[in-house]
């Protein structure tokens, strides 16, 4: 009973790797090293995949030339524009349908129908409707990210503890303050789940939307690189997409930590 | 659902005549009816509570105590029936029902609009002995502290009617006794009319001016407690308790209500 798991393992195995057993960074680094070696010795040709060192150089060069930051900003602006529209629409619809039976009857079936159509499948239609400028790209992101925000907010509003609502109502809160002080804060954890998911989706849709004849943005950079078989630039852009996803997640986590400080956490931070 | 008439007469005979109220009552219900589907929970109930009066309500589980309290709190529709209550009412439920996303003092200040809200909340929390937990999150409060916060939240509004639905039921015996003292002190200080729903006959006798027994949708019995506070469990106390248990025991078939009561002297029921 007094032996912890770690003790027992150390007794059973006389030889230990004290540090390396927990080094999660090791295998990715090994992979990078193999990749680098493969490129140096010509096993992996440059036009198949550029060496990590080349990618790093390119990353640096693109950054100081301002090419990467400029295109990144364009992409970010698209994602933000789409997300802003989605937030406004989804929060409005989610509240209407969450707060009233009538609203649910009117809105929820439409949203469910919308959900069954894969957003990316709308691309051709949007090109027909909006041409090949910024509009179809932003519209695609907006459409794709609306549903997760809507659905989670709706579930959050409906999942509120009615006993809390009742208690607040017994203290004479008006409908509006009830929404503001009880229902919205109560639905917030659920809303954040939706927001996080929507941010992930927005990066995904961004990748596809930017294949539509983009004159700027990460997609444009990738398309150009493809034409010149610059695998190093392609990998740099892939990295940036990955960083965008990570950054978005970290952003929502920070928001959550601040807004949900009241929640007793299951796992100690 | 129709109850035997003879039985009710028997109760009427037991019930002492209510003293004539010189002032307009704070709470008045006449022939009040509330039903869920075919289930008539409150059936022609008459109730009158004087301003500043402390009334306790006993009754078997499912007898409609909470239903009555919710009606008085304005949480349930009453249709076109006459329900007189003070404008300012406040409820303390069995569970504290604090909003977990608001700090303790903001919970107390919930719905208050005028200036100096924080100072008022602070004063109310000090009154219940929680002056040091103003900025705590509700999830970090103990059960007793949460109930005291709920009390502070109710009293900060200076209600004309304070409704307590088994507010101490989830607390340990010692904390419950402390809460009794606290409630009496607060009641003396603020003098709201109080309706306390409880399962505990001793609690009812220790606190209330008048104890009502709810049965079959009506007030089946009433005991006026004319003992000086604080009330020791002396002979007169015991006599009142025996009578109340009798009222409860007559109708509760398995007399399980009586079994819920702790008997310090170890005497047998009935
Ligand atoms: N919303 C509702 N819909 C249908 N029936 C209800 C509803 N609320 C209460 N009832 C019924 O009314 C009866 C009285 O319920 P109530 O909660 O008032 O009892 P109570 O005296 O407070 O019981 P307890 O001591 O267990 O809290 C019960 O039979 C209950 O099932
Ligand atoms: Mg009840």
Coordinates of C-alpha atoms and ligand atoms in Angstrom, one line a residue:
Chain A
X1 CA 0.0 0.0 0.0
X2 CA 2.8 2.4 0.8
X3 CA 4.6 1.8 -2.5
X4 CA 3.7 4.3 -5.2
X5 CA 3.6 3.2 -8.8
X6 CA 6.9 5.0 -9.4
X7 CA 8.6 3.1 -6.5
X8 CA 7.4 -0.2 -7.7
X9 CA 8.7 0.4 -11.2
X10 CA 12.1 1.5 -10.0
X11 CA 12.3 -1.6 -7.8
X12 CA 11.4 -3.9 -10.7
X13 CA 13.7 -2.3 -13.1
X14 CA 17.3 -1.7 -11.9
X15 CA 18.2 0.4 -15.0
X16 CA 16.5 3.7 -15.5
X17 CA 16.5 6.5 -18.0
X18 CA 15.7 9.3 -15.5
X19 CA 15.3 12.2 -18.0
X20 CA 14.8 10.6 -21.3
X21 CA 11.7 8.6 -20.2
X22 CA 9.8 11.8 -20.0
X23 CA 11.4 13.6 -23.0
X24 CA 8.4 14.0 -25.3
X25 CA 10.4 16.3 -27.5
X26 CA 12.9 13.6 -28.4
X27 CA 11.0 11.8 -31.2
X28 CA 10.1 14.9 -33.1
X29 CA 13.7 16.1 -32.9
X30 CA 14.9 12.7 -34.2
X31 CA 12.5 12.9 -37.1
X32 CA 13.8 16.3 -38.0
X33 CA 17.3 15.1 -37.8
X34 CA 16.6 12.1 -40.1
X35 CA 14.8 14.4 -42.5
X36 CA 17.8 16.8 -42.5
X37 CA 20.2 13.9 -43.1
X38 CA 18.0 12.5 -45.8
X39 CA 18.0 15.8 -47.6
X40 CA 21.8 16.3 -47.2
X41 CA 22.6 12.9 -48.6
X42 CA 20.1 13.3 -51.5
X43 CA 17.7 10.6 -50.3
X44 CA 14.9 13.3 -50.2
X45 CA 15.2 15.4 -53.3
X46 CA 14.7 19.2 -53.0
X47 CA 11.6 19.3 -55.2
X48 CA 9.9 16.5 -53.1
X49 CA 10.6 18.1 -49.7
X50 CA 13.1 20.9 -48.8
X51 CA 15.4 20.2 -45.9
X52 CA 14.5 21.6 -42.5
X53 CA 17.5 24.0 -42.6
X54 CA 16.4 25.3 -45.9
X55 CA 12.8 25.8 -44.6
X56 CA 14.2 27.7 -41.7
X57 CA 16.3 29.9 -43.9
X58 CA 13.3 30.5 -46.2
X59 CA 11.2 31.3 -43.2
X60 CA 13.7 33.9 -42.1
X61 CA 14.1 35.4 -45.5
X62 CA 10.4 35.7 -46.1
X63 CA 10.0 37.2 -42.7
X64 CA 12.5 40.0 -43.2
X65 CA 11.5 40.7 -46.7
X66 CA 8.1 41.4 -45.3
X67 CA 6.4 39.0 -47.7
X68 CA 5.3 36.5 -45.1
X69 CA 4.0 39.1 -42.6
X70 CA 2.1 40.9 -45.3
X71 CA 0.4 37.8 -46.6
X72 CA -0.3 36.5 -43.1
X73 CA -2.0 39.7 -42.3
X74 CA -4.3 39.4 -45.3
X75 CA -5.2 35.9 -44.3
X76 CA -5.8 36.9 -40.7
X77 CA -8.0 39.7 -41.8
X78 CA -10.1 37.3 -43.9
X79 CA -10.5 34.9 -41.0
X80 CA -11.3 37.7 -38.6
X81 CA -13.9 39.2 -40.9
X82 CA -15.6 35.8 -41.4
X83 CA -15.5 35.1 -37.7
X84 CA -16.9 38.4 -36.7
X85 CA -19.9 38.0 -39.0
X86 CA -20.3 34.4 -37.7
X87 CA -20.2 35.6 -34.1
X88 CA -22.8 38.3 -34.7
X89 CA -25.2 36.0 -36.5
X90 CA -24.6 33.0 -34.3
X91 CA -25.0 34.8 -31.0
X92 CA -28.1 36.6 -32.2
X93 CA -29.7 33.4 -33.5
X94 CA -28.5 31.3 -30.6
X95 CA -30.0 33.7 -28.1
X96 CA -33.3 34.0 -29.9
X97 CA -33.7 30.3 -30.3
X98 CA -32.3 29.5 -26.9
X99 CA -34.5 32.0 -25.0
X100 CA -37.9 31.3 -26.7
X101 CA -39.8 28.3 -27.8
X102 CA -41.0 30.3 -30.8
X103 CA -37.5 31.3 -31.7
X104 CA -36.4 27.7 -31.6
X105 CA -39.2 26.6 -33.8
X106 CA -38.4 29.2 -36.4
X107 CA -34.6 29.1 -36.3
X108 CA -33.4 25.7 -35.2
X109 CA -34.7 23.7 -38.2
X110 CA -32.9 26.1 -40.6
X111 CA -29.7 25.8 -38.7
X112 CA -29.9 22.0 -38.7
X113 CA -30.5 21.9 -42.5
X114 CA -27.5 24.2 -42.9
X115 CA -25.5 21.8 -40.8
X116 CA -26.1 18.9 -43.1
X117 CA -24.6 20.8 -46.1
X118 CA -20.8 20.7 -45.8
X119 CA -19.7 24.3 -45.9
X120 CA -16.9 23.7 -48.3
X121 CA -19.3 22.3 -50.8
X122 CA -20.8 25.8 -51.1
X123 CA -17.6 27.0 -52.7
X124 CA -18.7 26.7 -56.3
X125 CA -22.0 28.4 -55.6
X126 CA -20.3 31.2 -53.7
X127 CA -18.0 31.8 -56.6
X128 CA -21.0 32.0 -59.0
X129 CA -22.7 34.4 -56.6
X130 CA -19.8 36.5 -55.3
X131 CA -17.1 36.2 -58.0
X132 CA -13.5 35.5 -57.1
X133 CA -12.7 38.5 -54.9
X134 CA -12.7 38.7 -51.1
X135 CA -16.4 38.2 -50.6
X136 CA -16.7 34.4 -51.3
X137 CA -13.7 33.7 -49.0
X138 CA -15.1 35.7 -46.1
X139 CA -18.6 34.3 -46.7
X140 CA -17.3 30.7 -46.7
X141 CA -15.5 31.3 -43.3
X142 CA -18.6 33.0 -41.9
X143 CA -20.9 30.2 -43.0
X144 CA -18.7 27.4 -41.8
X145 CA -18.1 28.9 -38.3
X146 CA -21.6 30.1 -37.6
X147 CA -23.0 26.6 -36.8
X148 CA -20.6 25.5 -34.0
X149 CA -21.0 28.9 -32.2
X150 CA -24.8 28.8 -32.6
X151 CA -25.2 25.2 -31.5
X152 CA -23.0 25.5 -28.4
X153 CA -24.6 28.8 -27.3
X154 CA -28.0 27.3 -27.8
X155 CA -27.1 24.2 -25.7
X156 CA -25.5 26.5 -23.1
X157 CA -28.6 28.6 -22.8
X158 CA -30.9 25.6 -22.6
X159 CA -28.6 23.9 -20.1
X160 CA -28.8 26.7 -17.5
X161 CA -29.8 25.6 -14.1
X162 CA -33.4 26.7 -13.9
X163 CA -33.2 26.9 -10.1
X164 CA -30.7 29.7 -10.4
X165 CA -32.9 31.5 -12.9
X166 CA -35.8 31.1 -10.5
X167 CA -33.9 32.4 -7.6
X168 CA -32.8 35.4 -9.5
X169 CA -36.3 36.0 -10.7
X170 CA -37.5 35.9 -7.1
X171 CA -35.3 38.9 -6.4
X172 CA -37.1 40.9 -9.0
X173 CA -34.6 40.9 -11.8
X174 CA -36.0 42.2 -15.1
X175 CA -35.9 39.9 -18.2
X176 CA -33.0 41.8 -19.6
X177 CA -30.9 41.7 -16.4
X178 CA -31.8 38.0 -16.1
X179 CA -30.3 37.4 -19.5
X180 CA -27.2 39.5 -18.7
X181 CA -26.5 38.4 -15.2
X182 CA -27.6 34.8 -15.2
X183 CA -28.2 33.3 -18.6
X184 CA -25.3 34.6 -20.5
X185 CA -22.7 33.9 -17.8
X186 CA -24.2 30.5 -17.4
X187 CA -23.9 29.7 -21.1
X188 CA -20.4 31.1 -21.3
X189 CA -18.5 27.8 -20.8
X190 CA -20.5 26.2 -23.6
X191 CA -20.0 29.3 -25.8
X192 CA -16.3 29.0 -25.4
X193 CA -16.4 25.4 -26.6
X194 CA -18.1 26.6 -29.7
X195 CA -15.8 29.5 -30.2
X196 CA -12.7 27.2 -29.9
X197 CA -14.2 24.8 -32.5
X198 CA -15.1 27.7 -34.8
X199 CA -11.6 29.1 -34.7
X200 CA -10.2 25.7 -35.7
X201 CA -12.7 25.5 -38.5
X202 CA -11.9 29.0 -39.7
X203 CA -8.2 28.0 -40.3
X204 CA -9.4 24.9 -42.2
X205 CA -11.8 26.9 -44.4
X206 CA -9.2 29.6 -44.9
X207 CA -6.9 27.1 -46.5
X208 CA -9.5 26.1 -49.1
X209 CA -11.0 29.5 -49.6
X210 CA -7.6 30.9 -50.4
X211 CA -7.2 28.5 -53.3
X212 CA -9.8 30.7 -55.0
X213 CA -7.7 32.9 -57.2
X214 CA -6.1 34.7 -54.2
X215 CA -4.0 37.8 -55.1
X216 CA -2.6 37.9 -51.6
X217 CA -2.6 35.8 -48.4
X218 CA -1.0 32.5 -47.4
X219 CA -2.9 30.6 -50.0
X220 CA -1.5 32.9 -52.7
X221 CA 2.0 32.3 -51.4
X222 CA 1.4 28.6 -51.5
X223 CA -0.1 28.7 -55.0
X224 CA 2.9 30.6 -56.3
X225 CA 5.3 28.3 -54.6
X226 CA 3.6 25.3 -56.2
X227 CA 4.0 26.8 -59.6
X228 CA 7.8 27.2 -59.0
X229 CA 8.1 23.9 -57.1
X230 CA 9.4 25.7 -54.1
X231 CA 8.7 23.1 -51.5
X232 CA 10.5 25.2 -48.9
X233 CA 7.9 28.0 -49.1
X234 CA 5.1 25.5 -49.1
X235 CA 6.4 24.0 -45.9
X236 CA 6.8 27.4 -44.4
X237 CA 3.2 28.2 -45.1
X238 CA 2.1 24.9 -43.6
X239 CA 4.0 25.8 -40.5
X240 CA 2.3 29.1 -40.4
X241 CA -1.1 27.5 -40.7
X242 CA -0.3 25.2 -37.8
X243 CA 0.9 28.2 -35.8
X244 CA -2.4 30.0 -36.5
X245 CA -4.3 27.0 -35.2
X246 CA -2.1 26.9 -32.1
X247 CA -2.4 30.7 -31.6
X248 CA -6.2 30.6 -31.9
X249 CA -6.4 27.9 -29.3
X250 CA -4.1 29.7 -26.9
X251 CA -6.2 32.9 -27.4
X252 CA -9.4 31.2 -26.4
X253 CA -7.7 29.5 -23.5
X254 CA -6.6 32.9 -22.2
X255 CA -10.1 34.3 -22.6
X256 CA -11.5 31.3 -20.8
X257 CA -9.1 31.5 -18.0
X258 CA -10.2 35.1 -17.4
X259 CA -13.9 34.8 -18.0
X260 CA -14.3 31.5 -16.2
X261 CA -12.1 32.2 -13.2
X262 CA -15.1 31.2 -11.0
X263 CA -15.1 27.6 -12.1
X264 CA -13.6 25.2 -9.7
X265 CA -11.3 23.2 -11.9
X266 CA -11.4 19.5 -12.0
X267 CA -7.7 19.4 -12.7
X268 CA -5.3 21.5 -10.7
X269 CA -3.6 24.1 -13.0
Chain B
X1 CA -58.9 13.9 -4.5
X2 CA -62.1 14.5 -2.5
X3 CA -61.3 14.3 1.1
X4 CA -63.7 13.0 3.8
X5 CA -65.6 15.9 5.2
X6 CA -65.8 14.5 8.7
X7 CA -62.0 14.4 9.1
X8 CA -61.6 18.0 8.2
X9 CA -64.2 18.9 10.8
X10 CA -62.3 17.0 13.3
X11 CA -59.2 19.2 12.5
X12 CA -61.3 22.4 12.6
X13 CA -62.3 21.5 16.2
X14 CA -58.6 21.0 17.2
X15 CA -57.5 24.3 15.6
X16 CA -57.6 27.2 18.0
X17 CA -59.4 30.3 16.7
X18 CA -56.8 32.7 15.2
X19 CA -56.4 35.9 17.2
X20 CA -58.1 38.9 15.5
X21 CA -55.4 40.8 13.6
X22 CA -55.5 44.5 14.5
X23 CA -53.5 45.6 11.4
X24 CA -53.8 44.6 7.8
X25 CA -52.2 41.2 7.3
X26 CA -48.9 41.0 5.4
X27 CA -50.0 37.8 3.7
X28 CA -53.6 36.8 3.0
X29 CA -54.9 33.8 1.0
X30 CA -58.6 32.9 1.0
X31 CA -59.8 29.6 -0.5
X32 CA -56.6 29.3 -2.5
X33 CA -56.4 26.4 -5.0
X34 CA -53.4 25.2 -6.9
X35 CA -53.4 22.0 -9.0
X36 CA -51.1 20.2 -11.4
X37 CA -53.3 18.5 -13.9
X38 CA -55.8 16.5 -11.8
X39 CA -53.6 16.7 -8.7
X40 CA -55.0 19.3 -6.5
X41 CA -52.1 20.1 -4.2
X42 CA -53.5 23.2 -2.4
X43 CA -57.3 22.9 -2.0
X44 CA -59.1 25.9 -0.6
X45 CA -56.4 27.1 1.8
X46 CA -56.9 30.0 4.1
X47 CA -53.8 31.7 5.4
X48 CA -53.1 35.0 7.1
X49 CA -49.8 36.3 8.4
X50 CA -49.4 39.5 10.3
X51 CA -46.6 41.9 9.6
X52 CA -43.5 40.9 11.5
X53 CA -45.0 37.5 12.5
X54 CA -42.8 34.4 12.4
X55 CA -44.8 31.4 11.1
X56 CA -43.5 27.9 10.7
X57 CA -45.1 25.5 8.3
X58 CA -45.0 21.7 8.9
X59 CA -46.4 18.9 6.8
X60 CA -45.6 15.6 5.3
X61 CA -43.4 15.3 2.3
X62 CA -45.5 16.1 -0.8
X63 CA -48.1 17.9 1.2
X64 CA -47.6 21.1 -0.8
X65 CA -45.4 23.2 1.4
X66 CA -43.0 24.3 -1.3
X67 CA -45.9 24.8 -3.7
X68 CA -47.5 27.3 -1.2
X69 CA -44.2 29.0 -0.6
X70 CA -43.6 29.4 -4.4
X71 CA -47.0 31.0 -4.7
X72 CA -46.2 33.5 -2.0
X73 CA -42.8 34.2 -3.6
X74 CA -44.6 35.0 -6.9
X75 CA -42.8 32.2 -8.7
X76 CA -46.0 30.4 -9.8
X77 CA -49.0 31.8 -11.7
X78 CA -52.0 32.3 -9.4
X79 CA -54.6 33.0 -12.1
X80 CA -57.3 35.4 -11.0
X81 CA -57.1 34.3 -7.3
X82 CA -56.5 36.9 -4.6
X83 CA -53.1 36.6 -3.2
X84 CA -52.0 39.4 -0.9
X85 CA -48.3 39.7 -0.2
X86 CA -45.9 42.5 0.5
X87 CA -44.2 44.0 -2.5
X88 CA -40.8 43.1 -1.3
X89 CA -40.3 39.4 -0.8
X90 CA -37.2 37.3 -0.6
X91 CA -36.7 33.6 -0.6
X92 CA -34.0 31.4 0.9
X93 CA -34.1 27.9 -0.7
X94 CA -32.9 24.7 0.7
X95 CA -29.9 24.9 -1.6
X96 CA -28.3 28.3 -1.5
X97 CA -28.7 29.0 -5.3
X98 CA -25.8 31.4 -5.4
X99 CA -24.7 32.4 -8.9
X100 CA -21.3 30.7 -9.2
X101 CA -19.9 33.3 -11.5
X102 CA -20.5 36.2 -9.2
X103 CA -18.4 36.9 -6.1
X104 CA -20.1 36.5 -2.8
X105 CA -20.9 40.2 -2.4
X106 CA -22.2 40.5 -5.9
X107 CA -24.5 37.6 -5.2
X108 CA -25.8 39.5 -2.3
X109 CA -26.2 42.7 -4.3
X110 CA -28.0 40.8 -7.2
X111 CA -30.7 43.0 -8.7
X112 CA -30.0 46.0 -6.4
X113 CA -29.6 49.1 -8.5
X114 CA -29.1 52.2 -6.4
X115 CA -25.7 53.6 -5.3
X116 CA -23.8 52.2 -2.4
X117 CA -24.7 48.7 -3.3
X118 CA -21.4 47.3 -2.3
X119 CA -21.6 49.0 1.1
X120 CA -25.1 47.5 1.7
X121 CA -24.0 44.0 0.6
X122 CA -21.0 44.3 2.8
X123 CA -23.1 45.3 5.8
X124 CA -25.5 42.4 5.2
X125 CA -22.6 40.0 4.9
X126 CA -21.1 41.3 8.1
X127 CA -24.5 40.8 9.8
X128 CA -24.3 37.1 9.0
X129 CA -20.7 36.9 10.0
X130 CA -19.2 36.7 6.5
X131 CA -17.5 40.1 6.4
X132 CA -14.2 38.3 5.5
X133 CA -15.6 36.4 2.5
X134 CA -16.8 39.3 0.4
X135 CA -14.7 38.6 -2.6
X136 CA -14.7 34.8 -2.4
X137 CA -16.2 32.7 -5.2
X138 CA -19.4 30.8 -4.1
X139 CA -17.8 27.5 -4.9
X140 CA -15.3 28.0 -2.1
X141 CA -17.9 28.5 0.6
X142 CA -18.9 25.8 3.0
X143 CA -22.6 24.7 3.1
X144 CA -23.3 26.8 6.1
X145 CA -21.5 29.9 4.7
X146 CA -23.5 29.5 1.5
X147 CA -26.8 29.5 3.4
X148 CA -25.7 32.5 5.4
X149 CA -24.9 34.3 2.1
X150 CA -28.3 33.4 0.9
X151 CA -29.8 34.8 4.1
X152 CA -27.8 38.0 3.6
X153 CA -29.0 38.2 0.0
X154 CA -32.6 37.9 1.2
X155 CA -32.3 40.4 4.0
X156 CA -30.3 43.1 2.1
X157 CA -33.6 43.9 0.3
X158 CA -35.4 44.6 3.6
X159 CA -38.2 42.3 2.6
X160 CA -41.7 42.6 4.0
X161 CA -42.0 38.8 3.7
X162 CA -39.1 36.4 4.2
X163 CA -39.8 32.9 2.8
X164 CA -37.5 30.1 4.0
X165 CA -37.9 26.7 2.4
X166 CA -36.1 24.2 4.6
X167 CA -33.0 26.4 4.6
X168 CA -31.2 24.5 7.3
X169 CA -32.1 21.0 6.2
X170 CA -28.7 20.2 4.7
X171 CA -26.7 21.6 7.6
X172 CA -25.2 19.6 10.5
X173 CA -26.9 19.9 13.9
X174 CA -24.5 22.3 15.4
X175 CA -24.5 24.7 12.5
X176 CA -28.3 24.5 12.4
X177 CA -28.5 25.6 16.0
X178 CA -26.2 28.6 15.2
X179 CA -28.4 29.4 12.2
X180 CA -31.5 29.4 14.4
X181 CA -29.9 32.1 16.6
X182 CA -28.8 34.0 13.6
X183 CA -32.3 33.9 12.0
X184 CA -33.9 35.0 15.2
X185 CA -31.5 37.9 15.6
X186 CA -32.0 39.0 12.0
X187 CA -35.7 38.7 12.4
X188 CA -35.6 40.9 15.6
X189 CA -33.4 43.4 13.8
X190 CA -35.4 43.7 10.5
X191 CA -38.9 42.4 11.5
X192 CA -40.1 40.9 8.3
X193 CA -43.0 38.5 8.3
X194 CA -41.5 35.1 8.0
X195 CA -42.8 31.8 6.6
X196 CA -40.4 29.0 7.5
X197 CA -41.0 25.6 5.9
X198 CA -39.4 22.8 7.9
X199 CA -39.6 19.1 8.6
X200 CA -38.2 19.6 12.1
X201 CA -40.9 20.1 14.7
X202 CA -38.3 21.2 17.3
X203 CA -37.0 23.9 14.9
X204 CA -40.6 25.1 14.3
X205 CA -41.3 25.4 18.0
X206 CA -37.9 27.0 18.8
X207 CA -38.4 29.7 16.2
X208 CA -42.0 30.5 15.4
X209 CA -44.8 32.6 16.9
X210 CA -47.2 30.2 15.3
X211 CA -46.8 26.7 13.8
X212 CA -49.1 25.5 11.0
X213 CA -49.6 22.0 9.8
X214 CA -50.4 21.5 6.2
X215 CA -52.4 18.5 5.2
X216 CA -54.6 17.6 2.2
X217 CA -54.1 21.0 0.8
X218 CA -55.3 22.9 3.8
X219 CA -54.1 24.2 7.1
X220 CA -55.1 21.3 9.2
X221 CA -53.9 22.5 12.6
X222 CA -52.4 25.6 14.2
X223 CA -50.4 26.1 17.4
X224 CA -49.6 29.5 18.8
X225 CA -46.3 29.3 20.7
X226 CA -46.5 31.8 23.5
X227 CA -43.1 30.8 25.1
X228 CA -40.4 33.3 25.8
X229 CA -37.4 33.1 23.5
X230 CA -34.8 31.6 23.7
X231 CA -36.9 28.5 24.2
X232 CA -35.6 25.6 26.4
X233 CA -37.0 22.2 25.8
X234 CA -39.0 22.4 29.1
X235 CA -42.3 20.8 29.9
X236 CA -44.4 23.4 28.0
X237 CA -42.2 23.0 25.0
X238 CA -42.7 19.2 25.2
X239 CA -46.4 19.6 25.5
X240 CA -46.6 21.7 22.3
X241 CA -44.4 19.2 20.5
X242 CA -46.6 16.3 21.6
X243 CA -49.6 18.1 20.2
X244 CA -47.9 19.0 16.9
X245 CA -46.7 15.4 16.5
X246 CA -50.2 14.3 17.1
X247 CA -51.4 16.6 14.3
X248 CA -48.8 15.2 12.0
X249 CA -49.2 11.6 13.2
X250 CA -52.9 11.4 12.8
X251 CA -52.6 11.9 9.0
X252 CA -49.2 10.6 8.2
X253 CA -50.0 6.8 8.0
X254 CA -46.5 5.5 8.9
X255 CA -45.9 8.5 11.1
X256 CA -42.6 8.9 9.3
X257 CA -42.7 12.6 9.9
X258 CA -42.3 12.0 13.6
X259 CA -39.5 9.6 13.1
X260 CA -37.5 12.4 11.4
X261 CA -37.4 14.4 14.6
X262 CA -34.5 14.1 17.0
X263 CA -35.6 13.6 20.6
X264 CA -32.9 14.8 23.0
X265 CA -34.7 13.4 26.0
X266 CA -35.1 10.0 24.3
X267 CA -38.8 9.8 25.0
X268 CA -41.0 7.7 22.8
X269 CA -43.3 9.2 20.2
X270 CA -47.0 9.3 21.2
Ligands
LIG1 N1 -44.4 21.5 -11.2 C1 -45.1 20.5 -10.8 N2 -45.8 19.7 -11.6 C2 -46.5 18.7 -11.2 N3 -46.6 18.3 -9.9 C3 -46.0 19.1 -9.0 C4 -45.2 20.2 -9.4 N4 -44.6 20.7 -8.3 C5 -45.1 20.0 -7.3 N5 -45.9 19.0 -7.7 C6 -46.6 18.0 -6.8 O1 -47.3 18.7 -5.8 C7 -47.1 18.0 -4.6 C8 -46.6 18.9 -3.5 O2 -45.2 19.2 -3.8 P1 -44.4 20.2 -2.9 O3 -43.0 20.3 -3.5 O4 -45.1 21.4 -2.6 O5 -44.3 19.3 -1.6 P2 -43.5 19.6 -0.2 O6 -44.6 19.7 0.8 O7 -42.7 20.8 -0.4 O8 -42.7 18.3 0.0 P3 -41.2 18.2 0.6 O9 -41.4 18.3 2.1 O10 -40.8 16.8 0.2 O11 -40.4 19.2 0.1 C9 -46.3 16.8 -4.9 O12 -47.1 15.7 -5.0 C10 -45.6 17.1 -6.2 O13 -45.4 15.9 -6.9
LIG2 MG1 -40.5 21.1 -0.4

